[in-house]
PDB file of C-alpha atoms and ligand atoms in Angstrom:
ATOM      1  CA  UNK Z   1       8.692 -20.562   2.006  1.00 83.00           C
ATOM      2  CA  UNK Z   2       8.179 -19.542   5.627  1.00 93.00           C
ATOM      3  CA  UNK Z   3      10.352 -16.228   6.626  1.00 96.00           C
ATOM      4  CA  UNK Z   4      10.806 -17.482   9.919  1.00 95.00           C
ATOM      5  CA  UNK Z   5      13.376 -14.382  10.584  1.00 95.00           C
ATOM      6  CA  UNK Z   6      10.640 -11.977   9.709  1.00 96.00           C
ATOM      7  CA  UNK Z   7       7.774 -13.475  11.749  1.00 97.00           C
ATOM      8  CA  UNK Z   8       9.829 -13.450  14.618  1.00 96.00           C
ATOM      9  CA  UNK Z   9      10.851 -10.027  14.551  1.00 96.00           C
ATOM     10  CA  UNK Z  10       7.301  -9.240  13.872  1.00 97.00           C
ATOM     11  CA  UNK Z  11       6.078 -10.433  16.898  1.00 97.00           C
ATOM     12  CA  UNK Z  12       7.972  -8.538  19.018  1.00 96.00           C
ATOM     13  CA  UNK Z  13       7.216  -5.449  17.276  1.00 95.00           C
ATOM     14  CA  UNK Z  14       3.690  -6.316  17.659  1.00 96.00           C
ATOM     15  CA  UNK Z  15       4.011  -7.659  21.059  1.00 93.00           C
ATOM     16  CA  UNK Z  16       5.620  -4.484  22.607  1.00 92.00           C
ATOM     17  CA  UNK Z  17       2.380  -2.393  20.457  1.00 92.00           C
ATOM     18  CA  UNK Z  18      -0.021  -5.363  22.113  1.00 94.00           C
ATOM     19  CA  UNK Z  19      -1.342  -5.819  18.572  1.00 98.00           C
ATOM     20  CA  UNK Z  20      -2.344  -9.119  17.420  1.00 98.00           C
ATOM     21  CA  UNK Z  21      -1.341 -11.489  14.723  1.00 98.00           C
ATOM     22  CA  UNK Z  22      -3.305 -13.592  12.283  1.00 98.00           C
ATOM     23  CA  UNK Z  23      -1.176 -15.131  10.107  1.00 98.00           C
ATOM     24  CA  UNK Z  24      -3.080 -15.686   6.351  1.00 98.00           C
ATOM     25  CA  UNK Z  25      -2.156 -19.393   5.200  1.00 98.00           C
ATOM     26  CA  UNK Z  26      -4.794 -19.196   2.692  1.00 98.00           C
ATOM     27  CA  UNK Z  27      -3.808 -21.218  -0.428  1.00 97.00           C
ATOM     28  CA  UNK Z  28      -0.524 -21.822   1.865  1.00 97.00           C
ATOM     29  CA  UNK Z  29       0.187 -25.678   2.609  1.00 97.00           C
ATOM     30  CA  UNK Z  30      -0.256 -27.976   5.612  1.00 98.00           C
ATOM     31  CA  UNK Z  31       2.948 -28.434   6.555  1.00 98.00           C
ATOM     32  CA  UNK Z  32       3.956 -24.704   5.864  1.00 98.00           C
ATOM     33  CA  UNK Z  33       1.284 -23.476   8.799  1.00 98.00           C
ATOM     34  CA  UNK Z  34       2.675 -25.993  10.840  1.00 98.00           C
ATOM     35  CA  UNK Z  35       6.135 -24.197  10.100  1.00 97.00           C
ATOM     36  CA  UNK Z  36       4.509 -21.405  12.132  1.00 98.00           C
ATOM     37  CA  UNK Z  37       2.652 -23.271  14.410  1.00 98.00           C
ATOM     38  CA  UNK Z  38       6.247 -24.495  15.499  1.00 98.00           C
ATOM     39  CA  UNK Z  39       7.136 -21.025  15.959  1.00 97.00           C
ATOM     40  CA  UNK Z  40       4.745 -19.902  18.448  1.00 97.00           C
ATOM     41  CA  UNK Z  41       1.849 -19.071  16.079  1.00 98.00           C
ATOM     42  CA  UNK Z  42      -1.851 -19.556  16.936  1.00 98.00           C
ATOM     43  CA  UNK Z  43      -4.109 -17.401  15.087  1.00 98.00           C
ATOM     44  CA  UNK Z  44      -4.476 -18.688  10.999  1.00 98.00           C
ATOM     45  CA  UNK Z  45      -6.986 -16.539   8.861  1.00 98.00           C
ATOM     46  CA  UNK Z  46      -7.983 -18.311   6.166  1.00 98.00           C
ATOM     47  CA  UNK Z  47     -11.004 -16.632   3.328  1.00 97.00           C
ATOM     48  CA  UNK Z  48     -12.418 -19.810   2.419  1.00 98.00           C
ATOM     49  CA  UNK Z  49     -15.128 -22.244   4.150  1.00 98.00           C
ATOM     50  CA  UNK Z  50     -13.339 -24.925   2.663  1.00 98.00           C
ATOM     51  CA  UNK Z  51     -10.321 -24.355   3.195  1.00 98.00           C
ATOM     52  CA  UNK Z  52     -10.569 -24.277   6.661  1.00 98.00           C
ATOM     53  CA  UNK Z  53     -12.358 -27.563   6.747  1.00 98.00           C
ATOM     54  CA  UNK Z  54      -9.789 -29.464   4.919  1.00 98.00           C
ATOM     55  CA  UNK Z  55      -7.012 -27.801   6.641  1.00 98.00           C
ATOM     56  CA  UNK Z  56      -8.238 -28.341  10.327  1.00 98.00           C
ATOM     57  CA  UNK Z  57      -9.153 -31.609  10.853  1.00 98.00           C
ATOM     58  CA  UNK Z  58      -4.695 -31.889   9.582  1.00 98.00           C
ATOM     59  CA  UNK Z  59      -3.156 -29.250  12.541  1.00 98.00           C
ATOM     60  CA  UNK Z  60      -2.979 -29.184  16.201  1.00 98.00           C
ATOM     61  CA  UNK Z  61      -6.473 -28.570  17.923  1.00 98.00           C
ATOM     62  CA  UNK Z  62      -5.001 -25.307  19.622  1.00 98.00           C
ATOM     63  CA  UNK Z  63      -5.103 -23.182  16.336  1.00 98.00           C
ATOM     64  CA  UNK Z  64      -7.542 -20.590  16.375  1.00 98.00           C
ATOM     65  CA  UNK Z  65      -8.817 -20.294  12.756  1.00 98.00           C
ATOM     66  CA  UNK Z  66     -10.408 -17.189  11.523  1.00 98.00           C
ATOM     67  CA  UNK Z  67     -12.266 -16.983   8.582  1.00 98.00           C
ATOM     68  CA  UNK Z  68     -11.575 -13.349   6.905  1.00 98.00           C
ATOM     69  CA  UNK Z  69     -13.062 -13.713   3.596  1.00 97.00           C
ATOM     70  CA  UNK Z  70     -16.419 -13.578   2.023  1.00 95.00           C
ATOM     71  CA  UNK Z  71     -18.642 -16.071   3.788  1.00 97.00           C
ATOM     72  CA  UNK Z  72     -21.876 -17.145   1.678  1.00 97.00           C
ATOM     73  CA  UNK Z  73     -24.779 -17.046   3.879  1.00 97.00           C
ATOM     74  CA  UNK Z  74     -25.319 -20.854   2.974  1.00 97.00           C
ATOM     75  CA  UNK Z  75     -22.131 -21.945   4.426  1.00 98.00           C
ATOM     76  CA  UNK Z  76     -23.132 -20.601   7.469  1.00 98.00           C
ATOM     77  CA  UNK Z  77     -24.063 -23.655   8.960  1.00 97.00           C
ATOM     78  CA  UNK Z  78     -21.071 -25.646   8.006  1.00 97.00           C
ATOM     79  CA  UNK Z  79     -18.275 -23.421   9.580  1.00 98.00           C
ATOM     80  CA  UNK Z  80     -19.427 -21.611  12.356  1.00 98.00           C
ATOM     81  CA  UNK Z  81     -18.522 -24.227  14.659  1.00 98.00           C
ATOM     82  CA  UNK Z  82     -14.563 -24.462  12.727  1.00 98.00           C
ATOM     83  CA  UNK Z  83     -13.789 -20.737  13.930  1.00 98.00           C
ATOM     84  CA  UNK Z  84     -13.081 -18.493  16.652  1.00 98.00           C
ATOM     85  CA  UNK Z  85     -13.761 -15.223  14.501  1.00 98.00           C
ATOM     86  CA  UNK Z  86     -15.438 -14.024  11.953  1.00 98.00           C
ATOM     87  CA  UNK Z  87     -13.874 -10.756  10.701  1.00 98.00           C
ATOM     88  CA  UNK Z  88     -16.389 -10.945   7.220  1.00 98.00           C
ATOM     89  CA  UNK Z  89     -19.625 -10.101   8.517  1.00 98.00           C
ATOM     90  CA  UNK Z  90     -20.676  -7.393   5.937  1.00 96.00           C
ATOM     91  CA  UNK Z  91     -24.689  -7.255   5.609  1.00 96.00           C
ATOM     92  CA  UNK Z  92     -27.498  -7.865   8.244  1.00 97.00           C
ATOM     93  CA  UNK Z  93     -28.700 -11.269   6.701  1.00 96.00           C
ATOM     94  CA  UNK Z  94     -25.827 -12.900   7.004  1.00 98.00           C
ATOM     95  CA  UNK Z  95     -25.704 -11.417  10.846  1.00 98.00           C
ATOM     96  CA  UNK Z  96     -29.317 -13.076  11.434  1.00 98.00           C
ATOM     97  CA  UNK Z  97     -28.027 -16.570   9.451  1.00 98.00           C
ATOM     98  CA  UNK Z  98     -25.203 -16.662  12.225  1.00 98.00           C
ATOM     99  CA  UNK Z  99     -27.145 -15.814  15.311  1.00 98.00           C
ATOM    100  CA  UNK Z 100     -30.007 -18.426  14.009  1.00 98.00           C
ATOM    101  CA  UNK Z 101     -27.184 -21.355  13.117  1.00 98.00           C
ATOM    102  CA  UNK Z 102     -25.088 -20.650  16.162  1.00 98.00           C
ATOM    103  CA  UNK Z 103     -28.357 -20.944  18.148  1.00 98.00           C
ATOM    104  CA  UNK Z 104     -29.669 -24.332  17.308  1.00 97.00           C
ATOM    105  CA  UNK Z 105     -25.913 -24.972  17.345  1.00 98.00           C
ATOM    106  CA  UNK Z 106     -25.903 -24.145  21.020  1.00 98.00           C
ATOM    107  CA  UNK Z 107     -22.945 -22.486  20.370  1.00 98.00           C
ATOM    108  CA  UNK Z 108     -21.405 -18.300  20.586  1.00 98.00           C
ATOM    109  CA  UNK Z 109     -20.211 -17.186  17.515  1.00 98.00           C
ATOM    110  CA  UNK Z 110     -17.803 -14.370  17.518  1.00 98.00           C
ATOM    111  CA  UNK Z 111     -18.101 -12.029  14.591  1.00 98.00           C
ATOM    112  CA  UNK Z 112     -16.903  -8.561  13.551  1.00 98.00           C
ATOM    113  CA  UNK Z 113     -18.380  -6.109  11.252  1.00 98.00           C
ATOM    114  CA  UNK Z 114     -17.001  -5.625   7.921  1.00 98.00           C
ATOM    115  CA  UNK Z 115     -16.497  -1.951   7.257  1.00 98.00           C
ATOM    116  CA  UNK Z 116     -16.573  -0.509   3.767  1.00 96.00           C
ATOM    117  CA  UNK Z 117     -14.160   2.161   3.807  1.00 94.00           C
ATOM    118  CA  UNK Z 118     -12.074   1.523   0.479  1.00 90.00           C
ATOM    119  CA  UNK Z 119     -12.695   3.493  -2.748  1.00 85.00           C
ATOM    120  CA  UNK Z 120     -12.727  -0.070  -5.102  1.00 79.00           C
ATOM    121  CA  UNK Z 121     -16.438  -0.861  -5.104  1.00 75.00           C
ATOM    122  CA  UNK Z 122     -15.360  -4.824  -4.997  1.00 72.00           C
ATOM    123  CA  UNK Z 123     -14.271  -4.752  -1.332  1.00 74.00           C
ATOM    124  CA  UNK Z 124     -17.331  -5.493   1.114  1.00 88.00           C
ATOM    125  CA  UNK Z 125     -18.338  -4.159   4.048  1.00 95.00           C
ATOM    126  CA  UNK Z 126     -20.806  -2.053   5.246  1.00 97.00           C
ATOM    127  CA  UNK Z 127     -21.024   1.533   4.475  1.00 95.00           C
ATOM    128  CA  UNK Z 128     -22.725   4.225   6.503  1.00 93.00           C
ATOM    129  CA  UNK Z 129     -26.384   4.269   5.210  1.00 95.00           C
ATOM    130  CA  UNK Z 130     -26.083   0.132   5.824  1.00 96.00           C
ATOM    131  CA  UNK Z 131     -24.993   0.397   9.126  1.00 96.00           C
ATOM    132  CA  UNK Z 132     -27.502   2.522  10.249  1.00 96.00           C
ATOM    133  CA  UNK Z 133     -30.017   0.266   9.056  1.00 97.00           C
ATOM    134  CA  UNK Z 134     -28.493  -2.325  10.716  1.00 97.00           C
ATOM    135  CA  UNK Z 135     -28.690  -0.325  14.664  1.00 96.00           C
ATOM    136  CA  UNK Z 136     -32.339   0.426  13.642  1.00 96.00           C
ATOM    137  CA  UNK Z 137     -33.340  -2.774  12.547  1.00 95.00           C
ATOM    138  CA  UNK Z 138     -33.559  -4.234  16.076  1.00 94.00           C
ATOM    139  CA  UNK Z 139     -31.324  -6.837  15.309  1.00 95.00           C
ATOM    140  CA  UNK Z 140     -28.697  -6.007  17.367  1.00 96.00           C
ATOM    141  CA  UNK Z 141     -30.956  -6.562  20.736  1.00 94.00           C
ATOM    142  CA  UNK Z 142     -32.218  -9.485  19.110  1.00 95.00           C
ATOM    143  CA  UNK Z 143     -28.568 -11.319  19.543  1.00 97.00           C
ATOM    144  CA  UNK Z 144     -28.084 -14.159  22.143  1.00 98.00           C
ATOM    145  CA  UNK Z 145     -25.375 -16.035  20.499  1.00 98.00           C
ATOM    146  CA  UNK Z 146     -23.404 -14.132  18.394  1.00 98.00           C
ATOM    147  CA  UNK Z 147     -20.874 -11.420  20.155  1.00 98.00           C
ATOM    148  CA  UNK Z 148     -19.932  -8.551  17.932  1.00 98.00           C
ATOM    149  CA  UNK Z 149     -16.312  -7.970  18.763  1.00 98.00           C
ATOM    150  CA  UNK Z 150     -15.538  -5.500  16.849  1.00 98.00           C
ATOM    151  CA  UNK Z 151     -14.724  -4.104  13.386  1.00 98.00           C
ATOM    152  CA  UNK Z 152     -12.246  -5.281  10.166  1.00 98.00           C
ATOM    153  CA  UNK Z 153     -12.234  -2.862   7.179  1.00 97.00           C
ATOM    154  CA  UNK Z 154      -9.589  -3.226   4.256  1.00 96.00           C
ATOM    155  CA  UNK Z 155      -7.837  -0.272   2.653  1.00 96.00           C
ATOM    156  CA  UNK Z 156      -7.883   0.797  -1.102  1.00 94.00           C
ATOM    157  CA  UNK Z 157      -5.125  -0.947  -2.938  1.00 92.00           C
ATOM    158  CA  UNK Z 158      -3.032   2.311  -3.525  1.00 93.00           C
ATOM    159  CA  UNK Z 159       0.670   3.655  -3.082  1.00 93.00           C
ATOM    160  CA  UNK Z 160      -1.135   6.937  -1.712  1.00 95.00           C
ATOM    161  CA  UNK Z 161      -0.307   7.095   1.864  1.00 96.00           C
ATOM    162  CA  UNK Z 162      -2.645   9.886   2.685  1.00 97.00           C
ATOM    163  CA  UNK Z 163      -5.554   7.617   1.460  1.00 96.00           C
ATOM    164  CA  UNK Z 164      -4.786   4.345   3.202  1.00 97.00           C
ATOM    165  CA  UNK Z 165      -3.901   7.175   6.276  1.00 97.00           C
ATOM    166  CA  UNK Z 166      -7.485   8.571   5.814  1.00 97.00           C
ATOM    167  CA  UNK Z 167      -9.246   4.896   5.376  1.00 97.00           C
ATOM    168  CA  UNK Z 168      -7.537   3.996   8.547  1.00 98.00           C
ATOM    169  CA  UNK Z 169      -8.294   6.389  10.495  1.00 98.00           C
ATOM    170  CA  UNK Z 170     -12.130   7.031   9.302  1.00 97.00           C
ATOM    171  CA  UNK Z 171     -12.099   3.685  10.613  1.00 98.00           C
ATOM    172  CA  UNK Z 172     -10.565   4.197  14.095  1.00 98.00           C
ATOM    173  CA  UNK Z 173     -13.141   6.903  14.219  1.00 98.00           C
ATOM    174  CA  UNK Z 174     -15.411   4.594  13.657  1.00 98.00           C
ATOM    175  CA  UNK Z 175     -14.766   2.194  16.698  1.00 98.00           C
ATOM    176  CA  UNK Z 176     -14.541   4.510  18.597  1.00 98.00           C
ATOM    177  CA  UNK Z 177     -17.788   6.340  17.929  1.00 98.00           C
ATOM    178  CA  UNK Z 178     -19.587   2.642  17.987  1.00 97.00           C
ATOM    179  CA  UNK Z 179     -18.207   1.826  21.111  1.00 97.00           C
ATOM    180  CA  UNK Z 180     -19.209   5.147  23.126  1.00 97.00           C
ATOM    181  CA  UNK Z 181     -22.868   4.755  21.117  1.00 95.00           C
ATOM    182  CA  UNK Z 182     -23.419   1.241  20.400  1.00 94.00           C
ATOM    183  CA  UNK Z 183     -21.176  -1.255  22.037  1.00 96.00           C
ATOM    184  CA  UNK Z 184     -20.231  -0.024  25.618  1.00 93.00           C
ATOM    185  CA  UNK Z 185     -19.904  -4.050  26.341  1.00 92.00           C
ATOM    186  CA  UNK Z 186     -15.834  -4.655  27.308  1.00 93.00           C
ATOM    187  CA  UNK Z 187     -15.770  -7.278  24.655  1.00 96.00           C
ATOM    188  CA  UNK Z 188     -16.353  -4.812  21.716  1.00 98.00           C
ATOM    189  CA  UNK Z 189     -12.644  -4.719  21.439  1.00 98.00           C
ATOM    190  CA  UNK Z 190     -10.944  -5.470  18.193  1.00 98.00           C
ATOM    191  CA  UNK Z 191      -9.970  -3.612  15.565  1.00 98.00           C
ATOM    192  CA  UNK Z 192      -8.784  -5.588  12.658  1.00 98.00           C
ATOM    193  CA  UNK Z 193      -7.341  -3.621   9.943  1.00 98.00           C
ATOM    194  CA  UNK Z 194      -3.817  -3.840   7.728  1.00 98.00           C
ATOM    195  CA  UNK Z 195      -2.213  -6.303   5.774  1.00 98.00           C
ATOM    196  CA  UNK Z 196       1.667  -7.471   4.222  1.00 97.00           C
ATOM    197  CA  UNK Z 197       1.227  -3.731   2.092  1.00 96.00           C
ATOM    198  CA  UNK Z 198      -0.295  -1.358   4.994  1.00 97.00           C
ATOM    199  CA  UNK Z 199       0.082  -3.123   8.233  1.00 98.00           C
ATOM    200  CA  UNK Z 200       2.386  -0.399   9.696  1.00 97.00           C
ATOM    201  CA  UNK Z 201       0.192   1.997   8.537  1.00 97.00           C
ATOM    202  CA  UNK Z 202      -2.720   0.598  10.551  1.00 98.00           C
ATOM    203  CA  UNK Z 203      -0.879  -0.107  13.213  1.00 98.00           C
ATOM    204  CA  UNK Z 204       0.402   3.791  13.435  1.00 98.00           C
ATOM    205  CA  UNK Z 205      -4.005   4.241  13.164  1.00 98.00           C
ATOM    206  CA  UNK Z 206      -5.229   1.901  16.168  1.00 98.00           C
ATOM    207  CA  UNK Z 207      -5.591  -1.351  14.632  1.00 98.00           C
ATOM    208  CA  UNK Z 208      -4.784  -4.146  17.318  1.00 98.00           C
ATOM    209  CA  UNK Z 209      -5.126  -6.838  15.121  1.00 98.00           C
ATOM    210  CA  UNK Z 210      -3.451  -7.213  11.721  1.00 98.00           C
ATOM    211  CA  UNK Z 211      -4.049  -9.597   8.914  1.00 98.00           C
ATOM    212  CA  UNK Z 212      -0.347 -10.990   7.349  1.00 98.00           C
ATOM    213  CA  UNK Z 213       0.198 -13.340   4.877  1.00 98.00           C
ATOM    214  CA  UNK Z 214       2.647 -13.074   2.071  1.00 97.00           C
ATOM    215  CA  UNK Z 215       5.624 -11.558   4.068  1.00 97.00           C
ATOM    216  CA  UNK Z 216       4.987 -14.909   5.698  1.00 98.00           C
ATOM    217  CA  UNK Z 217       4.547 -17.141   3.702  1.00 97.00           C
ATOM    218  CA  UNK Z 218       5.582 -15.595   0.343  1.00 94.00           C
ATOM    219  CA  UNK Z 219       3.841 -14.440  -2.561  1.00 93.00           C
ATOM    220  CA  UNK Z 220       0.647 -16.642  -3.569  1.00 90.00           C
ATOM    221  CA  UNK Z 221       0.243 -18.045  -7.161  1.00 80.00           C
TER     222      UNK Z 221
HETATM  223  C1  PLP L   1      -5.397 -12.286   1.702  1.00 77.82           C
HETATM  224  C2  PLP L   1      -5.920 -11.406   2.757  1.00 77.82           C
HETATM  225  C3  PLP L   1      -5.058 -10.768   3.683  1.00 77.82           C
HETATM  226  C4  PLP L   1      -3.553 -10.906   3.659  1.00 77.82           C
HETATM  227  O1  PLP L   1      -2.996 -10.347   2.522  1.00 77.82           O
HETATM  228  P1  PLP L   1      -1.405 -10.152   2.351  1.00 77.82           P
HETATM  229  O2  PLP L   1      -1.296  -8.984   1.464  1.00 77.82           O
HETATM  230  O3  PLP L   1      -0.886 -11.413   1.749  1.00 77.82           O
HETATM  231  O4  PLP L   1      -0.825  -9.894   3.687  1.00 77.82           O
HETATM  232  C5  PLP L   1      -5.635  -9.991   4.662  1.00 77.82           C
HETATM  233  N1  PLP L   1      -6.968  -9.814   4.746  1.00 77.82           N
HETATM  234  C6  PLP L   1      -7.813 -10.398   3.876  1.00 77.82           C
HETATM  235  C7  PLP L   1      -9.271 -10.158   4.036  1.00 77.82           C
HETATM  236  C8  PLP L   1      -7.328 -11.204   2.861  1.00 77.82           C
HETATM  237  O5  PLP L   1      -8.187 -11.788   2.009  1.00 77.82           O
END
């Protein structure tokens, strides 16, 4: 069920903190993102290629779907077109797959780099050594359609503040550091990080764009 009270109170805490919204419908019906929709929401994140195809082609044309899970460098070519953001981008293959597809595509594919900054060795992302091979690889210069945005990174799943805190704000440092060295461009602006558990605690860290699904839609199955 849709907590219709909480989204809107959400929004105007992140409105007044210009932080923005994706709401997670993933595994969530139709008719319960249309629920939001009716509220005012846009942005949907969704972690699966297919997911997003079958839902789509069913919802208003205004949505702006972002795809925030693992993305299979084979499905590439099927969903690049779908979505407005890419927050998964975690190795430099599947960086060269999108600027290739979104090329012959004639298209600009927006993308941000997945960050490895949890302690759980199952989250992705990149981590330090991986990045650096990424700014020496030459890739980066190489890119004509695909726009790096920014950065995502997810949090270790733990009830230690100080770690999430630390995670956070590594990350923050991060974007920062990238931007001044890396990414002067004005659209290297996003920093996606915090979810139902930690948003707040992102938030309090820089994020300005927050991932939210179950105090929204409930708990998943
Ligand atoms: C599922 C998911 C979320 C949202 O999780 P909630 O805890 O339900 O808010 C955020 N980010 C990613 C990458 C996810 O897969």
């Amino acid at each position: 069920m849709v907590n219709k009270s909480f989204y809107n109170n959400l929004v105007n805490e992140l409105t007044n903190k210009v932080v923005r919204l994706v709401a997670v419908s993933k595994t969530k019906s139709v008719e319960e993102i249309k629920e939001l929709y009716d509220l005012g929401q846009r942005i949907f994140g969704e972690n699966k290629v297919q997911e997003i195809l079958a839902k789509k082609p069913l919802l208003p044309d205004d949505i702006e779907w972002h795809l925030i899970g693992t993305l299979q460098t084979n499905k590439v070519k099927q969903i690049i077109s779908h979505v407005s953001l890419i927050h998964s981008v975690s190795s430099i293959s599947l960086l060269q797959e999108i600027e290739k597809r979104s090329e012959s595509l004639g298209i600009t594919s927006n993308i941000l780099l997945q960050i490895h900054i949890a302690q759980e060795e199952t989250k992705h992302g990149f981590t330090h050594a991986e990045l650096a091979n990424l700014f020496e690889s030459g890739t980066l210069q190489k890119l004509t359609n695909t726009k790096i945005r920014g950065l995502m990174g997810m949090a270790s799943f733990t009830d230690d503040v100080e770690i999430v805190k630390n995670e956070f704000s590594g990350l923050k440092h991060l974007f920062d550091t990238l931007k001044a060295t890396h990414f002067p461009q004005a659209e290297f602006n996003v920093l996606s990080m915090g979810m139902s558990g930690d948003y707040q605690l992102a938030i309090e860290c820089g994020a300005n764009m927050v991932r939210i699904g179950s105090l929204l839609f409930g708990a998943r199955n």
